[in-house]
Tab-separated table of C-alpha atoms in Angstrom:
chain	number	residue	atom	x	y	z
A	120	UNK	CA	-80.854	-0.243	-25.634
A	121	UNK	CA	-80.390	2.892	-27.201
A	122	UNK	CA	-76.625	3.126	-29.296
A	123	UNK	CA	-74.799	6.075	-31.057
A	124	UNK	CA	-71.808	4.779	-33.171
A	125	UNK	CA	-69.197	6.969	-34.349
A	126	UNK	CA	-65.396	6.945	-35.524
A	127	UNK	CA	-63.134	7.314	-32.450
A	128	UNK	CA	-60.728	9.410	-34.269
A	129	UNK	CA	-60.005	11.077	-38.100
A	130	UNK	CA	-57.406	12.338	-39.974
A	131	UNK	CA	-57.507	14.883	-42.279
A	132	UNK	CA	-54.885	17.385	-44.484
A	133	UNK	CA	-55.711	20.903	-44.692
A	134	UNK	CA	-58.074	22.181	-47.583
A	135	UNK	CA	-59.260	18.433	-48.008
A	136	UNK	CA	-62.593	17.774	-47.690
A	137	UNK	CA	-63.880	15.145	-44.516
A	138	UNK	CA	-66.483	13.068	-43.947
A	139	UNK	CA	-67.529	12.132	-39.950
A	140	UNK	CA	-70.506	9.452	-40.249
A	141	UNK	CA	-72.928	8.946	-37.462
A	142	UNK	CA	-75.231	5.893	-36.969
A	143	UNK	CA	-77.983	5.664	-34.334
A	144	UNK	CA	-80.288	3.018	-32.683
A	145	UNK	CA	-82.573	4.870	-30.510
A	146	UNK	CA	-86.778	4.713	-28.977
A	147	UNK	CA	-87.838	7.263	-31.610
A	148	UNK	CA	-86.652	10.221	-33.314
A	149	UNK	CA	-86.902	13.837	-32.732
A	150	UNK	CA	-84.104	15.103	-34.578
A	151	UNK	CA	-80.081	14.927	-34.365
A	152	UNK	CA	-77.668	17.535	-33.903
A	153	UNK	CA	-73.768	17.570	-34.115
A	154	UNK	CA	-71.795	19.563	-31.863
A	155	UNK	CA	-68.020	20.828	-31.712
A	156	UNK	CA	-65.726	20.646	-29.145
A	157	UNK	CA	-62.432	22.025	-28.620
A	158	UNK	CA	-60.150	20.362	-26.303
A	159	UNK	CA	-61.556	21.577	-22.740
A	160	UNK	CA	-63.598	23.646	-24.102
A	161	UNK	CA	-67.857	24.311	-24.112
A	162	UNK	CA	-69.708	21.912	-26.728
A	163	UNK	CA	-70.975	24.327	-29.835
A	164	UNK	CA	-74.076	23.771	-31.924
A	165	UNK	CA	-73.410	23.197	-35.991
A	166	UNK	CA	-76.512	21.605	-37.052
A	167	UNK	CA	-79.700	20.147	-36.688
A	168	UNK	CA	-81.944	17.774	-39.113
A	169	UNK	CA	-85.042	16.318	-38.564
A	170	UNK	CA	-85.998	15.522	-42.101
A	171	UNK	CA	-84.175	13.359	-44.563
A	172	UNK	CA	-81.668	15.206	-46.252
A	173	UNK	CA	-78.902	17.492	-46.338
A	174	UNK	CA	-78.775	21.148	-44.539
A	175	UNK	CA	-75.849	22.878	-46.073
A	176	UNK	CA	-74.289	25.713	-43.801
A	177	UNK	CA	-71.115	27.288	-45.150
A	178	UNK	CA	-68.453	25.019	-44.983
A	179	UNK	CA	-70.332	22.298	-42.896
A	180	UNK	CA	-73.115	20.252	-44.239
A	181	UNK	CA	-75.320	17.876	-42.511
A	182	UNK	CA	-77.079	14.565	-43.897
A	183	UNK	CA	-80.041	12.554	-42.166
A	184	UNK	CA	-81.601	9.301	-43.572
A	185	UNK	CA	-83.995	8.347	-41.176
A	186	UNK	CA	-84.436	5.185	-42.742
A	187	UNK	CA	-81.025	3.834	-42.271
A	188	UNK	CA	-80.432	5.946	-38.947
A	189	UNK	CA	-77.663	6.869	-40.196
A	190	UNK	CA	-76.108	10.776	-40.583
A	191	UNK	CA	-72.994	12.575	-41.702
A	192	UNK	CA	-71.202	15.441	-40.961
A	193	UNK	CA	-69.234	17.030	-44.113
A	194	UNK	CA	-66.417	19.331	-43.811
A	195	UNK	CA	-64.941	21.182	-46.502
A	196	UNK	CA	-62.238	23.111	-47.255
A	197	UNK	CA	-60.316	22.076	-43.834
A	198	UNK	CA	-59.006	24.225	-41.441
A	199	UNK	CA	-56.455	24.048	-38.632
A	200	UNK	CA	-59.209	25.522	-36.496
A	201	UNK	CA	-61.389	22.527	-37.546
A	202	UNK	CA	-59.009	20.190	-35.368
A	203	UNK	CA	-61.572	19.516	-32.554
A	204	UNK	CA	-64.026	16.306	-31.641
A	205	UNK	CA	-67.698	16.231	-33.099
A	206	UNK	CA	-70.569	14.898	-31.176
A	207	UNK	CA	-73.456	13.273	-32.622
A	208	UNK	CA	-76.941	13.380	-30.281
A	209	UNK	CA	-79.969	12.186	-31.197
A	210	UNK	CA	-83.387	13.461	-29.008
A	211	UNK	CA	-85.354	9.931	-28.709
A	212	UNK	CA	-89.272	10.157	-28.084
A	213	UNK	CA	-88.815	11.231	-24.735
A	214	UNK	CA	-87.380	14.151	-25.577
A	215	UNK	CA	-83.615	12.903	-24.105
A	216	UNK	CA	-80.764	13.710	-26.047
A	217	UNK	CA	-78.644	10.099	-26.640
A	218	UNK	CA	-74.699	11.278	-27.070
A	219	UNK	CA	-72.107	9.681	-29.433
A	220	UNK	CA	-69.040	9.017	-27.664
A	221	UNK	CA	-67.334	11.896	-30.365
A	222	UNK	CA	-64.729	11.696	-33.144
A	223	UNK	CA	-61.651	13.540	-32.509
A	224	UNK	CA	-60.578	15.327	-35.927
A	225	UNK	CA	-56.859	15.961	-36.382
A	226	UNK	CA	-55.883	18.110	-39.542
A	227	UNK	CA	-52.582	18.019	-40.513
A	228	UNK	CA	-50.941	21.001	-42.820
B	108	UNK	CA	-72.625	39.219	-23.669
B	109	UNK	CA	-75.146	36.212	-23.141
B	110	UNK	CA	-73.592	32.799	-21.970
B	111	UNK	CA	-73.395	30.543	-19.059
B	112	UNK	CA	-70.731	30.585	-16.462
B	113	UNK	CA	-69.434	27.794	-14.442
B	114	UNK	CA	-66.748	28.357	-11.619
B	115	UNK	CA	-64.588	26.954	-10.520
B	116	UNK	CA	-62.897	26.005	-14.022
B	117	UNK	CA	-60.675	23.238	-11.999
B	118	UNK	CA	-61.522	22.081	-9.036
B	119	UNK	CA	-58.981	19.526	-6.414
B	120	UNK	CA	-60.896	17.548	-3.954
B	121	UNK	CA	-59.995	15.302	-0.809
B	122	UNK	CA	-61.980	11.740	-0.754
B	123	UNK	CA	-65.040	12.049	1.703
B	124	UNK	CA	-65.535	15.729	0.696
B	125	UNK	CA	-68.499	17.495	-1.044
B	126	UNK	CA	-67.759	19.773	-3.493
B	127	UNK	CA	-70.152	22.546	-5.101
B	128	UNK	CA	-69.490	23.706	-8.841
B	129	UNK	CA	-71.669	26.937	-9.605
B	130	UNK	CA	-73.316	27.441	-13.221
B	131	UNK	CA	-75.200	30.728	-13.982
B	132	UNK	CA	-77.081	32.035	-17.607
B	133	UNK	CA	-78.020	35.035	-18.223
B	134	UNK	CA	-79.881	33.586	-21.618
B	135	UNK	CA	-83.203	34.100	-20.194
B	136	UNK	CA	-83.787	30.078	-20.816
B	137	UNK	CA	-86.216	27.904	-18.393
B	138	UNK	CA	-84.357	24.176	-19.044
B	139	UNK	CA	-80.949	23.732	-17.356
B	140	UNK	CA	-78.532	20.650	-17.373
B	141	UNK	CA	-75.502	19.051	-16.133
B	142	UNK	CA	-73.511	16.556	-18.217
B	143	UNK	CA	-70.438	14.588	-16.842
B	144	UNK	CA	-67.687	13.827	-20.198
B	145	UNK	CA	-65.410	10.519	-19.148
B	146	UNK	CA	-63.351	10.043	-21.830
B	147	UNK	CA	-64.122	7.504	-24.426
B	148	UNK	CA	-67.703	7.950	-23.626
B	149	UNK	CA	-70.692	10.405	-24.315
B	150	UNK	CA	-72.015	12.725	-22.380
B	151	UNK	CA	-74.407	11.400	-19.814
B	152	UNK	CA	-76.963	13.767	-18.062
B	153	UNK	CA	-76.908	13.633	-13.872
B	154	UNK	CA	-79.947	16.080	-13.400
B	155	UNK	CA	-82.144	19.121	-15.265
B	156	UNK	CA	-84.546	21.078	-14.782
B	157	UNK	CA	-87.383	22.455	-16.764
B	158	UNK	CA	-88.284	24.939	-14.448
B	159	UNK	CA	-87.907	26.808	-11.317
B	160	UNK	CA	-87.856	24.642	-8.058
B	161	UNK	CA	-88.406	21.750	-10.201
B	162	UNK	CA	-86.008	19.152	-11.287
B	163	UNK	CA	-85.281	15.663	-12.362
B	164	UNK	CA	-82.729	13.101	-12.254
B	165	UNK	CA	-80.764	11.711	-15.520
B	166	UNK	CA	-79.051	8.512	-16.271
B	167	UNK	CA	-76.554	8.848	-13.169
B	168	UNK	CA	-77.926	11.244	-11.093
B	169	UNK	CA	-76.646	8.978	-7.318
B	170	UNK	CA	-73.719	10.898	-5.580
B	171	UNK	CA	-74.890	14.357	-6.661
B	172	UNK	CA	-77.176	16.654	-5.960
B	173	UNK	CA	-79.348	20.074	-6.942
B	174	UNK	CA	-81.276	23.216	-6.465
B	175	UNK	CA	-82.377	25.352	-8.767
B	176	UNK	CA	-83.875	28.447	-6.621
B	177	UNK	CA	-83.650	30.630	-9.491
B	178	UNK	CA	-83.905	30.556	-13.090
B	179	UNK	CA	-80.480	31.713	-13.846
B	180	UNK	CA	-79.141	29.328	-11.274
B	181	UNK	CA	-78.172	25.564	-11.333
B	182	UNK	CA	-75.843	24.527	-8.904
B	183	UNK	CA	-74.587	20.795	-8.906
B	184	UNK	CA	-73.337	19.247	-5.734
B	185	UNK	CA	-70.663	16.511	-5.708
B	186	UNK	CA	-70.948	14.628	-2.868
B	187	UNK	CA	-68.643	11.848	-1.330
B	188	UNK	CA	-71.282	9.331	-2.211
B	189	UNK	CA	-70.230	9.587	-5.760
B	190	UNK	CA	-67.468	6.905	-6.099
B	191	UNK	CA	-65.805	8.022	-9.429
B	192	UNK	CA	-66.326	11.586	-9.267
B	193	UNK	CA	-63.089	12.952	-11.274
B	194	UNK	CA	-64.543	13.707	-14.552
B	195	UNK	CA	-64.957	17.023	-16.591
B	196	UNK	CA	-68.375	18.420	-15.841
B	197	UNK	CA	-70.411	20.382	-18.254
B	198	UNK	CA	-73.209	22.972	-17.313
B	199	UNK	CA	-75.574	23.310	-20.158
B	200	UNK	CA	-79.252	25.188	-20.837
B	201	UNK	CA	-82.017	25.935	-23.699
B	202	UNK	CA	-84.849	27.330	-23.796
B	203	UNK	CA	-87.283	25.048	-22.980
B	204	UNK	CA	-86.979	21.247	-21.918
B	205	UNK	CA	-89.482	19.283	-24.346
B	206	UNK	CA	-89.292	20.369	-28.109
B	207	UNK	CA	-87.502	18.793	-30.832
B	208	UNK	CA	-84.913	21.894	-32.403
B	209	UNK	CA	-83.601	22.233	-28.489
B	210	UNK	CA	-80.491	23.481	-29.120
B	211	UNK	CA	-78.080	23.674	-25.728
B	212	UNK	CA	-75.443	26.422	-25.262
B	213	UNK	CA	-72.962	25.320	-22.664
B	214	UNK	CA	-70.655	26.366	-20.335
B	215	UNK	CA	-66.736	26.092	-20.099
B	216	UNK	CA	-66.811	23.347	-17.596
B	217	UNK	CA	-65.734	22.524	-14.707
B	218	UNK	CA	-63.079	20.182	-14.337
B	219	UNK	CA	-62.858	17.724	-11.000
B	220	UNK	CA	-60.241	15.878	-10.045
B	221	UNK	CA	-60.458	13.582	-6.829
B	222	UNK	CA	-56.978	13.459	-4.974
């Protein structure tokens, strides 16, 4: 079957630097994107990779090996506003987007 | 502004009722979706559409239903066939169904909660 593992829930301090990881089992690869979610609020887009490697983006950057299906999601320099969950998808052959169950981020001053 | 809308925000429903929860874009974009969010889980996909008076079902589309007359319109029926149907449902779109950088913007959701 097709799997996307990540944390259930991370803590982090403000102005600390986080790390969410993301691993995936799925029938092919078309890329994987991580979204943000506020409490009862619309998903948001952060990033997309396809290609090994990491796709920096201001504070966020985004790692994909596809090798070890495995990606992370970096946050820097936290923010209160950063308190949210972060979904992991991953678009399989078909062209289906697999979603992570999300990893609720608390940040604490 | 460009976005999707979904009304009601929260909806209350009776057991044996069917419920309609309304999702409009005015992005211009050809693929629409609708995701349930349980808690504890990812999202799963009930139905989408790649295009006008076309549409398929996802991973648990029984106990709802469709249309999708127009393009900015996606409508998602709840019916009373669905046995778990309190969940927070999310409207999504992009634009188009089958490429791999298909980004989704969603809606607010719609929250549904079966007294």
């Amino acid at each position: 079957g097709q799997n996307i593992d990540q944390p259930t829930e991370m803590t982090a301090t403000e102005g600390a630097i986080v790390q969410i990881n993301c691993t995936y089992q799925t029938s092919g690869f078309n890329g994987l994107f991580w979204y943000q979610q506020h409490a009862g609020e619309a998903p948001t887009f952060l990033s997309y990779n396809v290609l090994d490697g990491l796709e920096e983006k201001g504070r966020f950057s985004s790692f994909l090996s596809r090798s070890k299906g495995y990606s992370y999601l970096l946050l820097k320099e936290l923010q209160m506003k950063d308190s949210a969950s972060y979904l992991c998808a991953v678009m399989d052959s078909n062209y289906q987007l697999i979603w992570g169950a999300g990893t609720k981020l608390i940040i604490k001053p | 502004d460009g976005g999707i809308t979904q009304s009601p925000k929260y909806l209350f429903r009776k057991e044996g009722q069917n419920v309609t929860l309304s999702c409009e874009q005015n992005l211009n974009h050809d693929a629409m979706y609708w995701y349930r969010q349980d808690p504890g889980q990812g999202l799963r996909l009930i139905y989408y559409s790649q295009i006008v008076n076309d549409f398929q079902k996802g991973d648990i589309a029984e106990g709802y239903s469709v249309s999708r007359e127009k393009k900015e319109s996606f409508p998602l029926t709840v019916t009373s066939a669905q046995k778990n149907p309190t969940a927070f449902y999310l409207c999504a779109s992009s634009p188009s169904g089958a490429s791999g950088a298909n980004v989704l913007t969603f809606g607010a959701g719609s929250r549904l909660t079966v007294l």
